[in-house]
């Protein structure tokens, strides 16, 4: 009976409607997803040994991030692009304040590797674990869909096949995902406002705008784990094509973004003297 059984259990009455309003279902979905992530990270930090703690927290944060976007699709469907973008920005703020030092995107492992923050073996292990988390996010989303909050959840819970989000030529999709990750990587290394929350807002709006504008072309994931969790094996895109667009594209985009940062770096908090020293 899903949510209806729970409603009857706690109130003693049958609900008067079969499904909730879409916005109520989305709020419940997001709350369950966020709370699960917070609790699992707290438990990992408290009880797991240091050797696997970081990987476990990366897994949870990646799964949580990927799971958000299953529901974001319904926000776009029912309320349009503006609310879709607003929800993404809010989620970015939530994640930045609850994820701690954990990572939600395998591309960041490459970033850490190139900056010699982690060795190659650790980078590969992080990427592997986060890939599993992306796939696990679909199973987690199905658990919430089993509550049968809205008709969309009912349909997705019982679906037996899926369609690819790649609706453009292979090379175009590759370049779009590459460009999005390049922008995300480069802008993330800049300080564009001395006020921290404004700096964050600019970066999150940039990400939300790219996702909103590019959604109909590739799904605009620029997160390989999320792309695989959402579309790996779906009809319309062969496995080599999937990995070329959604894995090779973002990783190359990260590399280009890091190189671009060496040529063009913005930090509005630096004094003129500090900038001149760096130029020398």
PDB file of C-alpha atoms in Angstrom:
ATOM      1  CA  UNK A   1       0.000   0.000   0.000  1.00  0.00           C
ATOM      2  CA  UNK A   2       3.013   2.318   0.145  1.00  0.00           C
ATOM      3  CA  UNK A   3       2.406   5.687   1.755  1.00  0.00           C
ATOM      4  CA  UNK A   4      -1.312   4.964   2.106  1.00  0.00           C
ATOM      5  CA  UNK A   5      -0.616   2.065   4.481  1.00  0.00           C
ATOM      6  CA  UNK A   6       1.712   4.236   6.568  1.00  0.00           C
ATOM      7  CA  UNK A   7      -0.890   7.020   6.641  1.00  0.00           C
ATOM      8  CA  UNK A   8      -3.547   4.612   7.910  1.00  0.00           C
ATOM      9  CA  UNK A   9      -1.155   3.147  10.482  1.00  0.00           C
ATOM     10  CA  UNK A  10      -0.345   6.531  12.045  1.00  0.00           C
ATOM     11  CA  UNK A  11      -3.756   8.243  11.706  1.00  0.00           C
ATOM     12  CA  UNK A  12      -6.206   5.375  11.847  1.00  0.00           C
ATOM     13  CA  UNK A  13      -7.917   6.680   8.711  1.00  0.00           C
ATOM     14  CA  UNK A  14      -7.702   5.918   5.019  1.00  0.00           C
ATOM     15  CA  UNK A  15      -6.277   8.785   2.910  1.00  0.00           C
ATOM     16  CA  UNK A  16      -8.833  10.619   0.792  1.00  0.00           C
ATOM     17  CA  UNK A  17      -6.590  10.697  -2.285  1.00  0.00           C
ATOM     18  CA  UNK A  18      -4.652   8.053  -4.169  1.00  0.00           C
ATOM     19  CA  UNK A  19      -1.515  10.144  -4.727  1.00  0.00           C
ATOM     20  CA  UNK A  20       0.096  13.213  -3.181  1.00  0.00           C
ATOM     21  CA  UNK A  21       0.657  16.480  -4.985  1.00  0.00           C
ATOM     22  CA  UNK A  22       3.914  16.311  -7.000  1.00  0.00           C
ATOM     23  CA  UNK A  23       5.626  19.018  -4.939  1.00  0.00           C
ATOM     24  CA  UNK A  24       4.817  17.181  -1.693  1.00  0.00           C
ATOM     25  CA  UNK A  25       6.187  13.931  -3.110  1.00  0.00           C
ATOM     26  CA  UNK A  26       9.379  15.682  -4.210  1.00  0.00           C
ATOM     27  CA  UNK A  27       9.884  17.303  -0.803  1.00  0.00           C
ATOM     28  CA  UNK A  28       9.438  13.917   0.901  1.00  0.00           C
ATOM     29  CA  UNK A  29      11.798  12.227  -1.559  1.00  0.00           C
ATOM     30  CA  UNK A  30      14.479  14.883  -1.093  1.00  0.00           C
ATOM     31  CA  UNK A  31      14.120  14.782   2.698  1.00  0.00           C
ATOM     32  CA  UNK A  32      14.427  10.995   2.854  1.00  0.00           C
ATOM     33  CA  UNK A  33      17.440  11.082   0.532  1.00  0.00           C
ATOM     34  CA  UNK A  34      19.215  13.841   2.452  1.00  0.00           C
ATOM     35  CA  UNK A  35      18.471  12.325   5.884  1.00  0.00           C
ATOM     36  CA  UNK A  36      19.711   8.913   4.762  1.00  0.00           C
ATOM     37  CA  UNK A  37      22.957  10.449   3.537  1.00  0.00           C
ATOM     38  CA  UNK A  38      23.521  12.431   6.732  1.00  0.00           C
ATOM     39  CA  UNK A  39      22.849   9.402   8.943  1.00  0.00           C
ATOM     40  CA  UNK A  40      25.010   6.998   6.921  1.00  0.00           C
ATOM     41  CA  UNK A  41      27.937   9.435   6.830  1.00  0.00           C
ATOM     42  CA  UNK A  42      27.658   9.995  10.576  1.00  0.00           C
ATOM     43  CA  UNK A  43      27.630   6.243  11.215  1.00  0.00           C
ATOM     44  CA  UNK A  44      30.588   5.757   8.867  1.00  0.00           C
ATOM     45  CA  UNK A  45      32.578   8.462  10.634  1.00  0.00           C
ATOM     46  CA  UNK A  46      31.756   7.033  14.047  1.00  0.00           C
ATOM     47  CA  UNK A  47      32.250   3.312  13.520  1.00  0.00           C
ATOM     48  CA  UNK A  48      34.317   2.521  10.423  1.00  0.00           C
ATOM     49  CA  UNK A  49      38.120   2.241  10.567  1.00  0.00           C
ATOM     50  CA  UNK A  50      40.060   5.071   8.874  1.00  0.00           C
ATOM     51  CA  UNK A  51      41.236   2.739   6.110  1.00  0.00           C
ATOM     52  CA  UNK A  52      37.758   2.463   4.598  1.00  0.00           C
ATOM     53  CA  UNK A  53      35.948   5.420   6.168  1.00  0.00           C
ATOM     54  CA  UNK A  54      36.710   7.834   3.334  1.00  0.00           C
ATOM     55  CA  UNK A  55      35.613   5.392   0.654  1.00  0.00           C
ATOM     56  CA  UNK A  56      32.375   4.629   2.503  1.00  0.00           C
ATOM     57  CA  UNK A  57      31.563   8.314   2.822  1.00  0.00           C
ATOM     58  CA  UNK A  58      32.371   8.883  -0.866  1.00  0.00           C
ATOM     59  CA  UNK A  59      29.978   6.040  -1.681  1.00  0.00           C
ATOM     60  CA  UNK A  60      27.169   7.571   0.382  1.00  0.00           C
ATOM     61  CA  UNK A  61      27.669  11.100  -0.961  1.00  0.00           C
ATOM     62  CA  UNK A  62      27.805   9.884  -4.562  1.00  0.00           C
ATOM     63  CA  UNK A  63      24.677   7.766  -4.119  1.00  0.00           C
ATOM     64  CA  UNK A  64      22.835  10.686  -2.515  1.00  0.00           C
ATOM     65  CA  UNK A  65      23.808  13.098  -5.285  1.00  0.00           C
ATOM     66  CA  UNK A  66      22.817  10.672  -8.033  1.00  0.00           C
ATOM     67  CA  UNK A  67      19.524   9.869  -6.296  1.00  0.00           C
ATOM     68  CA  UNK A  68      18.514  13.551  -6.179  1.00  0.00           C
ATOM     69  CA  UNK A  69      18.408  13.712  -9.939  1.00  0.00           C
ATOM     70  CA  UNK A  70      15.917  10.891 -10.347  1.00  0.00           C
ATOM     71  CA  UNK A  71      13.421  13.156  -8.602  1.00  0.00           C
ATOM     72  CA  UNK A  72      14.695  16.359 -10.215  1.00  0.00           C
ATOM     73  CA  UNK A  73      13.406  14.991 -13.508  1.00  0.00           C
ATOM     74  CA  UNK A  74       9.875  15.056 -12.085  1.00  0.00           C
ATOM     75  CA  UNK A  75      10.351  18.628 -10.865  1.00  0.00           C
ATOM     76  CA  UNK A  76      11.231  19.577 -14.438  1.00  0.00           C
ATOM     77  CA  UNK A  77       8.222  17.675 -15.778  1.00  0.00           C
ATOM     78  CA  UNK A  78       5.659  19.242 -13.429  1.00  0.00           C
ATOM     79  CA  UNK A  79       7.082  22.701 -12.693  1.00  0.00           C
ATOM     80  CA  UNK A  80       9.421  23.609 -15.547  1.00  0.00           C
ATOM     81  CA  UNK A  81      13.015  24.674 -16.022  1.00  0.00           C
ATOM     82  CA  UNK A  82      13.088  27.552 -13.520  1.00  0.00           C
ATOM     83  CA  UNK A  83      12.073  25.425 -10.533  1.00  0.00           C
ATOM     84  CA  UNK A  84      14.317  22.642 -11.820  1.00  0.00           C
ATOM     85  CA  UNK A  85      17.292  25.034 -11.670  1.00  0.00           C
ATOM     86  CA  UNK A  86      16.254  26.455  -8.281  1.00  0.00           C
ATOM     87  CA  UNK A  87      16.015  22.949  -6.787  1.00  0.00           C
ATOM     88  CA  UNK A  88      19.492  22.083  -8.108  1.00  0.00           C
ATOM     89  CA  UNK A  89      20.980  25.227  -6.540  1.00  0.00           C
ATOM     90  CA  UNK A  90      19.343  24.417  -3.189  1.00  0.00           C
ATOM     91  CA  UNK A  91      20.683  20.853  -3.375  1.00  0.00           C
ATOM     92  CA  UNK A  92      24.182  22.179  -4.059  1.00  0.00           C
ATOM     93  CA  UNK A  93      24.021  24.300  -0.908  1.00  0.00           C
ATOM     94  CA  UNK A  94      22.726  21.339   1.112  1.00  0.00           C
ATOM     95  CA  UNK A  95      25.430  19.008  -0.184  1.00  0.00           C
ATOM     96  CA  UNK A  96      28.228  21.508   0.433  1.00  0.00           C
ATOM     97  CA  UNK A  97      27.157  21.718   4.068  1.00  0.00           C
ATOM     98  CA  UNK A  98      26.547  18.030   4.739  1.00  0.00           C
ATOM     99  CA  UNK A  99      29.147  16.148   2.676  1.00  0.00           C
ATOM    100  CA  UNK A 100      32.184  17.266   4.668  1.00  0.00           C
ATOM    101  CA  UNK A 101      35.392  16.122   2.956  1.00  0.00           C
ATOM    102  CA  UNK A 102      33.667  13.370   0.947  1.00  0.00           C
ATOM    103  CA  UNK A 103      33.353  13.467  -2.834  1.00  0.00           C
ATOM    104  CA  UNK A 104      30.290  12.971  -5.028  1.00  0.00           C
ATOM    105  CA  UNK A 105      31.975  12.846  -8.444  1.00  0.00           C
ATOM    106  CA  UNK A 106      34.679  10.431  -9.723  1.00  0.00           C
ATOM    107  CA  UNK A 107      36.219  13.279 -11.718  1.00  0.00           C
ATOM    108  CA  UNK A 108      37.410  14.780  -8.430  1.00  0.00           C
ATOM    109  CA  UNK A 109      39.636  11.736  -7.908  1.00  0.00           C
ATOM    110  CA  UNK A 110      41.529  12.728 -11.062  1.00  0.00           C
ATOM    111  CA  UNK A 111      41.779  16.274  -9.736  1.00  0.00           C
ATOM    112  CA  UNK A 112      43.224  15.006  -6.443  1.00  0.00           C
ATOM    113  CA  UNK A 113      45.603  12.644  -8.254  1.00  0.00           C
ATOM    114  CA  UNK A 114      47.041  15.389 -10.458  1.00  0.00           C
ATOM    115  CA  UNK A 115      47.514  17.628  -7.429  1.00  0.00           C
ATOM    116  CA  UNK A 116      49.357  14.733  -5.708  1.00  0.00           C
ATOM    117  CA  UNK A 117      46.835  14.642  -2.886  1.00  0.00           C
ATOM    118  CA  UNK A 118      46.214  10.898  -3.371  1.00  0.00           C
ATOM    119  CA  UNK A 119      48.182   8.083  -5.088  1.00  0.00           C
ATOM    120  CA  UNK A 120      47.035   6.347  -8.273  1.00  0.00           C
ATOM    121  CA  UNK A 121      45.737   3.264  -6.460  1.00  0.00           C
ATOM    122  CA  UNK A 122      43.552   5.366  -4.177  1.00  0.00           C
ATOM    123  CA  UNK A 123      42.231   7.375  -7.133  1.00  0.00           C
ATOM    124  CA  UNK A 124      41.284   4.202  -9.011  1.00  0.00           C
ATOM    125  CA  UNK A 125      39.650   2.737  -5.920  1.00  0.00           C
ATOM    126  CA  UNK A 126      37.637   5.922  -5.322  1.00  0.00           C
ATOM    127  CA  UNK A 127      36.449   5.913  -8.945  1.00  0.00           C
ATOM    128  CA  UNK A 128      35.432   2.253  -8.687  1.00  0.00           C
ATOM    129  CA  UNK A 129      33.540   2.761  -5.416  1.00  0.00           C
ATOM    130  CA  UNK A 130      31.766   5.846  -6.731  1.00  0.00           C
ATOM    131  CA  UNK A 131      30.806   3.963  -9.885  1.00  0.00           C
ATOM    132  CA  UNK A 132      29.109   1.360  -7.706  1.00  0.00           C
ATOM    133  CA  UNK A 133      27.396   4.164  -5.783  1.00  0.00           C
ATOM    134  CA  UNK A 134      25.986   5.583  -9.007  1.00  0.00           C
ATOM    135  CA  UNK A 135      24.473   2.199  -9.845  1.00  0.00           C
ATOM    136  CA  UNK A 136      23.211   1.791  -6.264  1.00  0.00           C
ATOM    137  CA  UNK A 137      21.404   5.138  -6.467  1.00  0.00           C
ATOM    138  CA  UNK A 138      18.816   3.599  -8.786  1.00  0.00           C
ATOM    139  CA  UNK A 139      18.069   0.865  -6.236  1.00  0.00           C
ATOM    140  CA  UNK A 140      17.805   3.466  -3.502  1.00  0.00           C
ATOM    141  CA  UNK A 141      15.448   5.579  -5.603  1.00  0.00           C
ATOM    142  CA  UNK A 142      13.278   2.502  -6.176  1.00  0.00           C
ATOM    143  CA  UNK A 143      12.970   2.072  -2.406  1.00  0.00           C
ATOM    144  CA  UNK A 144      11.458   5.558  -2.179  1.00  0.00           C
ATOM    145  CA  UNK A 145       9.356   4.986  -5.300  1.00  0.00           C
ATOM    146  CA  UNK A 146       7.889   1.921  -3.582  1.00  0.00           C
ATOM    147  CA  UNK A 147       6.041   4.349  -1.278  1.00  0.00           C
ATOM    148  CA  UNK A 148       3.895   5.087  -4.344  1.00  0.00           C
ATOM    149  CA  UNK A 149       3.718   8.803  -3.554  1.00  0.00           C
ATOM    150  CA  UNK A 150       2.744   9.901  -7.073  1.00  0.00           C
ATOM    151  CA  UNK A 151       1.881   8.212 -10.347  1.00  0.00           C
ATOM    152  CA  UNK A 152       5.342   9.001 -11.753  1.00  0.00           C
ATOM    153  CA  UNK A 153       6.941   7.004  -8.932  1.00  0.00           C
ATOM    154  CA  UNK A 154       4.513   4.142  -9.553  1.00  0.00           C
ATOM    155  CA  UNK A 155       5.461   4.019 -13.231  1.00  0.00           C
ATOM    156  CA  UNK A 156       9.193   4.174 -12.602  1.00  0.00           C
ATOM    157  CA  UNK A 157       9.047   1.532  -9.895  1.00  0.00           C
ATOM    158  CA  UNK A 158       7.469  -0.957 -12.293  1.00  0.00           C
ATOM    159  CA  UNK A 159       9.433   0.024 -15.424  1.00  0.00           C
ATOM    160  CA  UNK A 160      11.245  -2.787 -17.221  1.00  0.00           C
ATOM    161  CA  UNK A 161      13.302  -0.768 -19.713  1.00  0.00           C
ATOM    162  CA  UNK A 162      14.800   2.696 -20.125  1.00  0.00           C
ATOM    163  CA  UNK A 163      15.823   5.047 -22.914  1.00  0.00           C
ATOM    164  CA  UNK A 164      19.150   6.802 -23.337  1.00  0.00           C
ATOM    165  CA  UNK A 165      19.419  10.511 -22.550  1.00  0.00           C
ATOM    166  CA  UNK A 166      21.809  11.017 -25.483  1.00  0.00           C
ATOM    167  CA  UNK A 167      19.714  12.803 -28.118  1.00  0.00           C
ATOM    168  CA  UNK A 168      22.482  14.370 -30.193  1.00  0.00           C
ATOM    169  CA  UNK A 169      25.317  13.041 -32.336  1.00  0.00           C
ATOM    170  CA  UNK A 170      27.985  11.137 -30.448  1.00  0.00           C
ATOM    171  CA  UNK A 171      30.712  13.748 -30.914  1.00  0.00           C
ATOM    172  CA  UNK A 172      28.356  16.579 -29.994  1.00  0.00           C
ATOM    173  CA  UNK A 173      27.368  14.781 -26.791  1.00  0.00           C
ATOM    174  CA  UNK A 174      31.019  14.152 -25.992  1.00  0.00           C
ATOM    175  CA  UNK A 175      31.859  17.838 -26.443  1.00  0.00           C
ATOM    176  CA  UNK A 176      28.872  18.975 -24.357  1.00  0.00           C
ATOM    177  CA  UNK A 177      29.804  16.762 -21.409  1.00  0.00           C
ATOM    178  CA  UNK A 178      33.474  17.731 -21.793  1.00  0.00           C
ATOM    179  CA  UNK A 179      32.617  21.433 -21.896  1.00  0.00           C
ATOM    180  CA  UNK A 180      30.323  21.238 -18.883  1.00  0.00           C
ATOM    181  CA  UNK A 181      32.953  19.487 -16.772  1.00  0.00           C
ATOM    182  CA  UNK A 182      35.604  21.943 -17.988  1.00  0.00           C
ATOM    183  CA  UNK A 183      33.422  24.863 -16.860  1.00  0.00           C
ATOM    184  CA  UNK A 184      32.599  23.211 -13.532  1.00  0.00           C
ATOM    185  CA  UNK A 185      36.246  22.352 -12.823  1.00  0.00           C
ATOM    186  CA  UNK A 186      37.694  25.719 -13.808  1.00  0.00           C
ATOM    187  CA  UNK A 187      35.053  27.835 -12.065  1.00  0.00           C
ATOM    188  CA  UNK A 188      35.354  25.702  -8.939  1.00  0.00           C
ATOM    189  CA  UNK A 189      39.019  26.754  -8.661  1.00  0.00           C
ATOM    190  CA  UNK A 190      38.247  30.476  -8.875  1.00  0.00           C
ATOM    191  CA  UNK A 191      37.187  32.944  -6.207  1.00  0.00           C
ATOM    192  CA  UNK A 192      34.756  35.241  -7.990  1.00  0.00           C
ATOM    193  CA  UNK A 193      33.369  36.994  -4.919  1.00  0.00           C
ATOM    194  CA  UNK A 194      34.866  37.945  -1.570  1.00  0.00           C
ATOM    195  CA  UNK A 195      31.551  36.976   0.042  1.00  0.00           C
ATOM    196  CA  UNK A 196      31.599  33.200   0.391  1.00  0.00           C
ATOM    197  CA  UNK A 197      27.874  32.578  -0.070  1.00  0.00           C
ATOM    198  CA  UNK A 198      27.809  34.769  -3.200  1.00  0.00           C
ATOM    199  CA  UNK A 199      30.838  32.918  -4.578  1.00  0.00           C
ATOM    200  CA  UNK A 200      29.033  29.617  -3.981  1.00  0.00           C
ATOM    201  CA  UNK A 201      25.801  30.921  -5.496  1.00  0.00           C
ATOM    202  CA  UNK A 202      27.527  31.969  -8.725  1.00  0.00           C
ATOM    203  CA  UNK A 203      29.105  28.535  -9.090  1.00  0.00           C
ATOM    204  CA  UNK A 204      25.897  26.667  -8.300  1.00  0.00           C
ATOM    205  CA  UNK A 205      23.847  28.816 -10.674  1.00  0.00           C
ATOM    206  CA  UNK A 206      26.412  28.089 -13.384  1.00  0.00           C
ATOM    207  CA  UNK A 207      26.002  24.334 -12.808  1.00  0.00           C
ATOM    208  CA  UNK A 208      22.203  24.541 -12.662  1.00  0.00           C
ATOM    209  CA  UNK A 209      22.074  26.622 -15.842  1.00  0.00           C
ATOM    210  CA  UNK A 210      24.252  24.153 -17.750  1.00  0.00           C
ATOM    211  CA  UNK A 211      22.127  21.223 -16.587  1.00  0.00           C
ATOM    212  CA  UNK A 212      18.859  22.986 -17.451  1.00  0.00           C
ATOM    213  CA  UNK A 213      20.004  24.075 -20.904  1.00  0.00           C
ATOM    214  CA  UNK A 214      21.746  20.818 -21.785  1.00  0.00           C
ATOM    215  CA  UNK A 215      19.300  18.381 -20.214  1.00  0.00           C
ATOM    216  CA  UNK A 216      17.452  17.614 -23.439  1.00  0.00           C
ATOM    217  CA  UNK A 217      20.707  16.926 -25.312  1.00  0.00           C
ATOM    218  CA  UNK A 218      22.670  14.528 -23.075  1.00  0.00           C
ATOM    219  CA  UNK A 219      21.020  14.713 -19.661  1.00  0.00           C
ATOM    220  CA  UNK A 220      23.955  17.022 -18.878  1.00  0.00           C
ATOM    221  CA  UNK A 221      25.413  14.904 -16.100  1.00  0.00           C
ATOM    222  CA  UNK A 222      29.148  15.809 -16.155  1.00  0.00           C
ATOM    223  CA  UNK A 223      29.359  13.196 -13.409  1.00  0.00           C
ATOM    224  CA  UNK A 224      30.287   9.751 -14.787  1.00  0.00           C
ATOM    225  CA  UNK A 225      28.857   7.849 -11.817  1.00  0.00           C
ATOM    226  CA  UNK A 226      25.524   9.638 -12.130  1.00  0.00           C
ATOM    227  CA  UNK A 227      25.366   9.112 -15.882  1.00  0.00           C
ATOM    228  CA  UNK A 228      25.949   5.384 -15.468  1.00  0.00           C
ATOM    229  CA  UNK A 229      23.514   5.116 -12.577  1.00  0.00           C
ATOM    230  CA  UNK A 230      20.819   6.751 -14.677  1.00  0.00           C
ATOM    231  CA  UNK A 231      21.416   5.465 -18.199  1.00  0.00           C
ATOM    232  CA  UNK A 232      23.971   2.634 -18.400  1.00  0.00           C
ATOM    233  CA  UNK A 233      22.497  -0.099 -20.575  1.00  0.00           C
ATOM    234  CA  UNK A 234      19.503   1.975 -21.637  1.00  0.00           C
ATOM    235  CA  UNK A 235      18.156   1.579 -25.150  1.00  0.00           C
ATOM    236  CA  UNK A 236      19.660   3.867 -27.784  1.00  0.00           C
ATOM    237  CA  UNK A 237      23.283   4.110 -26.659  1.00  0.00           C
ATOM    238  CA  UNK A 238      25.789   1.265 -26.880  1.00  0.00           C
ATOM    239  CA  UNK A 239      28.190   0.723 -23.985  1.00  0.00           C
ATOM    240  CA  UNK A 240      31.278   2.081 -25.847  1.00  0.00           C
ATOM    241  CA  UNK A 241      29.296   5.191 -26.795  1.00  0.00           C
ATOM    242  CA  UNK A 242      28.119   5.647 -23.209  1.00  0.00           C
ATOM    243  CA  UNK A 243      31.648   5.509 -21.809  1.00  0.00           C
ATOM    244  CA  UNK A 244      33.001   7.783 -24.547  1.00  0.00           C
ATOM    245  CA  UNK A 245      30.420  10.531 -23.884  1.00  0.00           C
ATOM    246  CA  UNK A 246      29.862  10.236 -20.135  1.00  0.00           C
ATOM    247  CA  UNK A 247      33.259   9.073 -18.890  1.00  0.00           C
ATOM    248  CA  UNK A 248      35.957  10.130 -21.338  1.00  0.00           C
ATOM    249  CA  UNK A 249      34.267  13.497 -21.966  1.00  0.00           C
ATOM    250  CA  UNK A 250      34.142  14.670 -18.317  1.00  0.00           C
ATOM    251  CA  UNK A 251      37.623  13.372 -17.458  1.00  0.00           C
ATOM    252  CA  UNK A 252      39.149  15.225 -20.410  1.00  0.00           C
ATOM    253  CA  UNK A 253      37.058  18.268 -19.455  1.00  0.00           C
ATOM    254  CA  UNK A 254      38.593  18.134 -15.979  1.00  0.00           C
ATOM    255  CA  UNK A 255      42.109  17.977 -17.436  1.00  0.00           C
ATOM    256  CA  UNK A 256      41.456  20.952 -19.711  1.00  0.00           C
ATOM    257  CA  UNK A 257      39.883  22.887 -16.831  1.00  0.00           C
ATOM    258  CA  UNK A 258      42.951  22.341 -14.657  1.00  0.00           C
ATOM    259  CA  UNK A 259      45.231  23.532 -17.450  1.00  0.00           C
ATOM    260  CA  UNK A 260      43.025  26.555 -18.120  1.00  0.00           C
ATOM    261  CA  UNK A 261      43.292  27.475 -14.439  1.00  0.00           C
ATOM    262  CA  UNK A 262      47.066  27.782 -14.845  1.00  0.00           C
ATOM    263  CA  UNK A 263      46.553  30.271 -17.683  1.00  0.00           C
ATOM    264  CA  UNK A 264      43.567  32.127 -16.270  1.00  0.00           C
ATOM    265  CA  UNK A 265      43.042  32.235 -12.516  1.00  0.00           C
ATOM    266  CA  UNK A 266      40.662  34.604 -10.762  1.00  0.00           C
ATOM    267  CA  UNK A 267      40.836  35.421  -7.071  1.00  0.00           C
ATOM    268  CA  UNK A 268      39.145  38.683  -6.149  1.00  0.00           C
ATOM    269  CA  UNK A 269      40.453  38.393  -2.591  1.00  0.00           C
ATOM    270  CA  UNK A 270      44.098  38.657  -3.675  1.00  0.00           C
ATOM    271  CA  UNK A 271      45.886  41.982  -3.389  1.00  0.00           C
ATOM    272  CA  UNK A 272      47.647  43.511  -6.400  1.00  0.00           C
ATOM    273  CA  UNK A 273      51.003  42.708  -4.808  1.00  0.00           C
ATOM    274  CA  UNK A 274      50.149  39.025  -4.456  1.00  0.00           C
ATOM    275  CA  UNK A 275      49.003  38.856  -8.074  1.00  0.00           C
ATOM    276  CA  UNK A 276      52.253  40.441  -9.276  1.00  0.00           C
ATOM    277  CA  UNK A 277      54.306  37.939  -7.254  1.00  0.00           C
ATOM    278  CA  UNK A 278      52.444  35.051  -8.840  1.00  0.00           C
ATOM    279  CA  UNK A 279      52.964  36.502 -12.304  1.00  0.00           C
ATOM    280  CA  UNK A 280      56.724  36.631 -11.654  1.00  0.00           C
TER     281      UNK A 280
END
